[in-house]
PDB file of C-alpha atoms in Angstrom:
ATOM      1  CA  VAL A  28     -28.310  18.396  -9.453  1.00 81.00           C
ATOM      2  CA  LEU A  29     -24.952  17.798  -7.884  1.00 86.00           C
ATOM      3  CA  ALA A  30     -23.438  14.350  -7.642  1.00 78.00           C
ATOM      4  CA  PRO A  31     -23.321  13.031  -4.087  1.00 77.00           C
ATOM      5  CA  PRO A  32     -19.904  13.298  -2.438  1.00 76.00           C
ATOM      6  CA  THR A  33     -17.840  10.147  -2.395  1.00 77.00           C
ATOM      7  CA  ALA A  34     -16.688   8.668   0.868  1.00 77.00           C
ATOM      8  CA  PRO A  35     -12.925   8.571   1.339  1.00 86.00           C
ATOM      9  CA  ALA A  36     -11.270   5.166   1.011  1.00 93.00           C
ATOM     10  CA  ASP A  37      -8.235   4.146   3.050  1.00 94.00           C
ATOM     11  CA  VAL A  38      -6.619   1.057   1.516  1.00 94.00           C
ATOM     12  CA  VAL A  39      -3.873  -0.769   3.410  1.00 94.00           C
ATOM     13  CA  PHE A  40      -1.717  -3.410   1.751  1.00 92.00           C
ATOM     14  CA  VAL A  41      -0.114  -6.003   4.043  1.00 91.00           C
ATOM     15  CA  LEU A  42       2.955  -7.632   2.518  1.00 89.00           C
ATOM     16  CA  ASP A  43       5.188 -10.502   3.537  1.00 88.00           C
ATOM     17  CA  VAL A  44       8.621  -9.116   2.641  1.00 87.00           C
ATOM     18  CA  THR A  45      10.716 -12.191   3.324  1.00 85.00           C
ATOM     19  CA  ALA A  46      13.131 -13.183   0.566  1.00 83.00           C
ATOM     20  CA  SER A  47      10.943 -16.087  -0.551  1.00 87.00           C
ATOM     21  CA  MET A  48       8.191 -13.622  -1.501  1.00 87.00           C
ATOM     22  CA  GLN A  49      10.320 -11.399  -3.770  1.00 87.00           C
ATOM     23  CA  TRP A  50       8.523 -12.614  -6.910  1.00 87.00           C
ATOM     24  CA  ALA A  51       5.192 -11.455  -5.452  1.00 87.00           C
ATOM     25  CA  ILE A  52       6.631  -8.153  -4.218  1.00 87.00           C
ATOM     26  CA  ASP A  53       7.867  -7.323  -7.719  1.00 85.00           C
ATOM     27  CA  ASP A  54       4.418  -7.986  -9.201  1.00 87.00           C
ATOM     28  CA  LEU A  55       2.678  -6.022  -6.460  1.00 86.00           C
ATOM     29  CA  LYS A  56       4.773  -2.917  -7.106  1.00 82.00           C
ATOM     30  CA  ASN A  57       3.221  -2.651 -10.557  1.00 82.00           C
ATOM     31  CA  GLY A  58      -0.208  -3.769  -9.407  1.00 89.00           C
ATOM     32  CA  ILE A  59      -0.474  -1.206  -6.609  1.00 88.00           C
ATOM     33  CA  GLY A  60       0.421   1.578  -9.037  1.00 87.00           C
ATOM     34  CA  LYS A  61      -2.208   0.423 -11.523  1.00 90.00           C
ATOM     35  CA  PHE A  62      -4.772   0.112  -8.735  1.00 91.00           C
ATOM     36  CA  ALA A  63      -4.061   3.661  -7.545  1.00 90.00           C
ATOM     37  CA  ASP A  64      -4.248   4.982 -11.114  1.00 90.00           C
ATOM     38  CA  SER A  65      -7.646   3.315 -11.508  1.00 91.00           C
ATOM     39  CA  LEU A  66      -8.906   4.867  -8.273  1.00 90.00           C
ATOM     40  CA  ALA A  67      -7.729   8.313  -9.365  1.00 89.00           C
ATOM     41  CA  LYS A  68      -9.207   7.905 -12.836  1.00 89.00           C
ATOM     42  CA  ASN A  69     -12.561   7.065 -11.247  1.00 87.00           C
ATOM     43  CA  GLN A  70     -12.267  10.095  -8.962  1.00 86.00           C
ATOM     44  CA  VAL A  71     -12.104   8.050  -5.766  1.00 89.00           C
ATOM     45  CA  ASN A  72     -10.824  10.016  -2.778  1.00 91.00           C
ATOM     46  CA  PHE A  73      -8.239   7.492  -1.563  1.00 93.00           C
ATOM     47  CA  ARG A  74      -5.192   7.078   0.607  1.00 93.00           C
ATOM     48  CA  LEU A  75      -2.820   4.111   0.522  1.00 93.00           C
ATOM     49  CA  GLY A  76      -0.996   2.503   3.403  1.00 93.00           C
ATOM     50  CA  LEU A  77       1.536  -0.302   3.620  1.00 91.00           C
ATOM     51  CA  VAL A  78       2.292  -2.716   6.434  1.00 91.00           C
ATOM     52  CA  THR A  79       5.140  -5.191   6.030  1.00 89.00           C
ATOM     53  CA  PHE A  80       6.088  -8.236   8.002  1.00 88.00           C
ATOM     54  CA  ARG A  81       8.873 -10.781   8.064  1.00 83.00           C
ATOM     55  CA  ASP A  82       9.448 -14.043   9.869  1.00 72.00           C
ATOM     56  CA  LEU A  83       8.207 -13.287  13.345  1.00 65.00           C
ATOM     57  CA  SER A  84      10.383 -16.030  14.811  1.00 63.00           C
ATOM     58  CA  ARG A  85      13.545 -13.976  14.251  1.00 66.00           C
ATOM     59  CA  GLU A  86      14.614 -11.514  16.921  1.00 70.00           C
ATOM     60  CA  GLY A  87      14.137  -7.895  15.861  1.00 67.00           C
ATOM     61  CA  GLU A  88      11.927  -8.714  12.909  1.00 67.00           C
ATOM     62  CA  GLY A  89       8.234  -8.116  12.925  1.00 74.00           C
ATOM     63  CA  VAL A  90       5.471  -5.901  11.659  1.00 81.00           C
ATOM     64  CA  GLU A  91       6.255  -2.399  10.375  1.00 84.00           C
ATOM     65  CA  ALA A  92       3.923   0.352   9.184  1.00 86.00           C
ATOM     66  CA  ILE A  93       5.736   2.107   6.349  1.00 84.00           C
ATOM     67  CA  LYS A  94       5.688   5.914   6.376  1.00 87.00           C
ATOM     68  CA  PHE A  95       5.446   8.071   3.261  1.00 86.00           C
ATOM     69  CA  ARG A  96       7.152  11.420   3.753  1.00 86.00           C
ATOM     70  CA  GLY A  97       6.509  11.018   7.468  1.00 88.00           C
ATOM     71  CA  GLU A  98       2.842  10.055   7.089  1.00 86.00           C
ATOM     72  CA  GLU A  99       1.210   6.638   7.427  1.00 87.00           C
ATOM     73  CA  PHE A 100      -0.982   7.171   4.346  1.00 87.00           C
ATOM     74  CA  THR A 101      -0.401   8.675   0.902  1.00 86.00           C
ATOM     75  CA  ASN A 102      -2.513   9.357  -2.163  1.00 84.00           C
ATOM     76  CA  ASP A 103       0.582   9.358  -4.381  1.00 79.00           C
ATOM     77  CA  ALA A 104       1.282   5.863  -5.683  1.00 71.00           C
ATOM     78  CA  ALA A 105       4.654   7.022  -7.022  1.00 74.00           C
ATOM     79  CA  VAL A 106       6.020   7.469  -3.499  1.00 67.00           C
TER      80      VAL A 106
END
């Protein structure tokens, strides 16, 4: 009997990247890597995405979808 296929999981992290959040950004860098390693270890078919935002009251600053080697999602947490 074959194991049922697993559904793919797209996970998007949304981060406030203003200077006041630098302490959280530093912690999240490690946490996202560990999370991705755990998904891979458990054979989850996943892709990661990242959306950042800054103070929306400042001209030219807003929401940005980060691209990984030209793509909006990656399954490589080292990117």
